[in-house]
Amino acid sequence: MKIYFIFCSLMLVALLGYSQANPSVKQSSASKLHKTKVELACGECQFNMEGKGCDLAIRYKGISYFVDGRHIDDFGDAHDKKTGLCNTITKAKVTGEIINGRFKARNIVFK
């Protein structure tokens, strides 16, 4: 009975220790960008992201995000050999939010 009591006490202490909030972890998964410089290209072709087909993506602080709200062909033929976003990475300024690992675009302007 004594061993059972000690075991239950240790488990309770362990569970209470893990239930404490970690202040160093950011609680919100949203990050706002306003006229922020990023790299813009096809996520699958240039940033080696997992996906089907060719989808617009940005790379911000070394992390790639698929873009919602704009399509890759909004910026011309994605497969043009010189300027297509499937063949080149370009610089852009963007405004929007990163929410749940995706960039919700309000504005994208080439630099």
PDB file of C-alpha atoms in Angstrom:
ATOM      1  CA  MET A   1       0.000   0.000   0.000  1.00  0.00           C
ATOM      2  CA  LYS A   2       2.876   2.357   0.794  1.00  0.00           C
ATOM      3  CA  ILE A   3       4.443   1.746  -2.637  1.00  0.00           C
ATOM      4  CA  TYR A   4       1.107   2.420  -4.332  1.00  0.00           C
ATOM      5  CA  PHE A   5       0.782   5.749  -2.473  1.00  0.00           C
ATOM      6  CA  ILE A   6       4.340   6.788  -3.443  1.00  0.00           C
ATOM      7  CA  PHE A   7       3.724   5.808  -7.073  1.00  0.00           C
ATOM      8  CA  CYS A   8       0.476   7.826  -7.235  1.00  0.00           C
ATOM      9  CA  SER A   9       2.165  10.829  -5.604  1.00  0.00           C
ATOM     10  CA  LEU A  10       5.012  10.776  -8.135  1.00  0.00           C
ATOM     11  CA  MET A  11       2.570  10.518 -11.044  1.00  0.00           C
ATOM     12  CA  LEU A  12       0.592  13.478  -9.709  1.00  0.00           C
ATOM     13  CA  VAL A  13       3.749  15.601  -9.383  1.00  0.00           C
ATOM     14  CA  ALA A  14       4.822  14.639 -12.918  1.00  0.00           C
ATOM     15  CA  LEU A  15       1.423  15.537 -14.395  1.00  0.00           C
ATOM     16  CA  LEU A  16       1.303  18.869 -12.595  1.00  0.00           C
ATOM     17  CA  GLY A  17       4.784  19.725 -13.861  1.00  0.00           C
ATOM     18  CA  TYR A  18       3.798  19.114 -17.487  1.00  0.00           C
ATOM     19  CA  SER A  19       0.574  21.085 -17.219  1.00  0.00           C
ATOM     20  CA  GLN A  20       2.341  24.415 -16.597  1.00  0.00           C
ATOM     21  CA  ALA A  21       2.258  26.950 -19.430  1.00  0.00           C
ATOM     22  CA  ASN A  22       5.558  27.596 -21.160  1.00  0.00           C
ATOM     23  CA  PRO A  23       5.927  31.400 -21.489  1.00  0.00           C
ATOM     24  CA  SER A  24       8.617  31.071 -24.167  1.00  0.00           C
ATOM     25  CA  VAL A  25       6.181  29.411 -26.576  1.00  0.00           C
ATOM     26  CA  LYS A  26       4.191  31.855 -28.653  1.00  0.00           C
ATOM     27  CA  GLN A  27       0.501  31.290 -27.912  1.00  0.00           C
ATOM     28  CA  SER A  28      -0.833  32.682 -31.209  1.00  0.00           C
ATOM     29  CA  SER A  29      -0.100  31.002 -34.524  1.00  0.00           C
ATOM     30  CA  ALA A  30      -0.799  34.224 -36.475  1.00  0.00           C
ATOM     31  CA  SER A  31       1.929  36.592 -37.629  1.00  0.00           C
ATOM     32  CA  LYS A  32       1.164  39.838 -39.486  1.00  0.00           C
ATOM     33  CA  LEU A  33       3.367  41.051 -42.323  1.00  0.00           C
ATOM     34  CA  HIS A  34       3.114  44.623 -43.657  1.00  0.00           C
ATOM     35  CA  LYS A  35       5.098  45.506 -46.781  1.00  0.00           C
ATOM     36  CA  THR A  36       7.611  42.861 -45.733  1.00  0.00           C
ATOM     37  CA  LYS A  37      10.375  41.697 -48.080  1.00  0.00           C
ATOM     38  CA  VAL A  38      10.078  38.007 -48.969  1.00  0.00           C
ATOM     39  CA  GLU A  39      11.037  35.585 -51.702  1.00  0.00           C
ATOM     40  CA  LEU A  40       8.191  34.561 -54.023  1.00  0.00           C
ATOM     41  CA  ALA A  41       8.088  31.457 -56.230  1.00  0.00           C
ATOM     42  CA  CYS A  42       6.414  28.128 -56.861  1.00  0.00           C
ATOM     43  CA  GLY A  43       6.370  26.218 -53.585  1.00  0.00           C
ATOM     44  CA  GLU A  44       6.835  22.805 -55.174  1.00  0.00           C
ATOM     45  CA  CYS A  45       9.313  23.721 -57.949  1.00  0.00           C
ATOM     46  CA  GLN A  46      11.560  26.220 -56.130  1.00  0.00           C
ATOM     47  CA  PHE A  47      11.055  25.756 -52.376  1.00  0.00           C
ATOM     48  CA  ASN A  48      10.738  21.925 -52.432  1.00  0.00           C
ATOM     49  CA  MET A  49       7.419  22.000 -50.582  1.00  0.00           C
ATOM     50  CA  GLU A  50       5.058  19.019 -50.586  1.00  0.00           C
ATOM     51  CA  GLY A  51       1.999  19.534 -52.759  1.00  0.00           C
ATOM     52  CA  LYS A  52       0.177  18.734 -55.973  1.00  0.00           C
ATOM     53  CA  GLY A  53       0.778  20.863 -59.030  1.00  0.00           C
ATOM     54  CA  CYS A  54       2.300  24.323 -58.925  1.00  0.00           C
ATOM     55  CA  ASP A  55       1.233  26.626 -56.108  1.00  0.00           C
ATOM     56  CA  LEU A  56       2.351  30.119 -55.136  1.00  0.00           C
ATOM     57  CA  ALA A  57       4.505  30.346 -52.013  1.00  0.00           C
ATOM     58  CA  ILE A  58       6.618  32.817 -50.081  1.00  0.00           C
ATOM     59  CA  ARG A  59       9.784  32.253 -48.096  1.00  0.00           C
ATOM     60  CA  TYR A  60      10.053  34.455 -45.007  1.00  0.00           C
ATOM     61  CA  LYS A  61      12.910  34.152 -42.513  1.00  0.00           C
ATOM     62  CA  GLY A  62      13.945  30.876 -44.135  1.00  0.00           C
ATOM     63  CA  ILE A  63      10.513  29.262 -43.791  1.00  0.00           C
ATOM     64  CA  SER A  64       8.257  28.592 -46.791  1.00  0.00           C
ATOM     65  CA  TYR A  65       4.484  29.156 -46.719  1.00  0.00           C
ATOM     66  CA  PHE A  66       1.850  28.453 -49.357  1.00  0.00           C
ATOM     67  CA  VAL A  67      -0.141  31.568 -50.314  1.00  0.00           C
ATOM     68  CA  ASP A  68      -3.923  31.840 -50.031  1.00  0.00           C
ATOM     69  CA  GLY A  69      -5.751  34.653 -51.811  1.00  0.00           C
ATOM     70  CA  ARG A  70      -3.552  34.807 -54.925  1.00  0.00           C
ATOM     71  CA  HIS A  71      -2.788  32.254 -57.649  1.00  0.00           C
ATOM     72  CA  ILE A  72       0.601  31.579 -59.202  1.00  0.00           C
ATOM     73  CA  ASP A  73      -0.719  32.532 -62.669  1.00  0.00           C
ATOM     74  CA  ASP A  74      -1.853  35.947 -61.383  1.00  0.00           C
ATOM     75  CA  PHE A  75       1.769  36.967 -62.024  1.00  0.00           C
ATOM     76  CA  GLY A  76       2.023  35.742 -65.624  1.00  0.00           C
ATOM     77  CA  ASP A  77       2.821  32.329 -67.084  1.00  0.00           C
ATOM     78  CA  ALA A  78       4.281  30.330 -64.204  1.00  0.00           C
ATOM     79  CA  HIS A  79       6.285  28.183 -66.626  1.00  0.00           C
ATOM     80  CA  ASP A  80       7.885  30.972 -68.677  1.00  0.00           C
ATOM     81  CA  LYS A  81      11.587  30.094 -68.875  1.00  0.00           C
ATOM     82  CA  LYS A  82      12.847  33.564 -67.878  1.00  0.00           C
ATOM     83  CA  THR A  83      10.199  35.068 -65.605  1.00  0.00           C
ATOM     84  CA  GLY A  84       7.923  32.203 -64.558  1.00  0.00           C
ATOM     85  CA  LEU A  85       7.663  31.575 -60.833  1.00  0.00           C
ATOM     86  CA  CYS A  86       8.204  27.846 -61.403  1.00  0.00           C
ATOM     87  CA  ASN A  87      11.632  28.661 -62.863  1.00  0.00           C
ATOM     88  CA  THR A  88      12.792  31.645 -60.802  1.00  0.00           C
ATOM     89  CA  ILE A  89      12.658  32.981 -57.272  1.00  0.00           C
ATOM     90  CA  THR A  90      11.809  36.676 -57.171  1.00  0.00           C
ATOM     91  CA  LYS A  91      11.802  39.321 -54.446  1.00  0.00           C
ATOM     92  CA  ALA A  92       8.480  40.819 -53.387  1.00  0.00           C
ATOM     93  CA  LYS A  93       6.883  42.943 -50.687  1.00  0.00           C
ATOM     94  CA  VAL A  94       3.830  41.381 -49.109  1.00  0.00           C
ATOM     95  CA  THR A  95       1.054  42.368 -46.752  1.00  0.00           C
ATOM     96  CA  GLY A  96      -1.055  39.758 -45.015  1.00  0.00           C
ATOM     97  CA  GLU A  97      -0.977  37.220 -42.209  1.00  0.00           C
ATOM     98  CA  ILE A  98       0.620  33.863 -41.572  1.00  0.00           C
ATOM     99  CA  ILE A  99      -2.113  31.716 -40.038  1.00  0.00           C
ATOM    100  CA  ASN A 100      -1.733  28.004 -39.310  1.00  0.00           C
ATOM    101  CA  GLY A 101       1.310  27.665 -41.549  1.00  0.00           C
ATOM    102  CA  ARG A 102      -0.174  29.446 -44.581  1.00  0.00           C
ATOM    103  CA  PHE A 103       0.201  33.039 -45.795  1.00  0.00           C
ATOM    104  CA  LYS A 104      -3.148  34.813 -46.252  1.00  0.00           C
ATOM    105  CA  ALA A 105      -2.256  37.483 -48.826  1.00  0.00           C
ATOM    106  CA  ARG A 106      -3.828  40.920 -48.945  1.00  0.00           C
ATOM    107  CA  ASN A 107      -1.212  42.444 -51.266  1.00  0.00           C
ATOM    108  CA  ILE A 108       1.833  41.206 -53.191  1.00  0.00           C
ATOM    109  CA  VAL A 109       4.100  43.622 -55.094  1.00  0.00           C
ATOM    110  CA  PHE A 110       7.249  42.671 -57.013  1.00  0.00           C
ATOM    111  CA  LYS A 111      10.339  44.625 -55.936  1.00  0.00           C
TER     112      LYS A 111
END
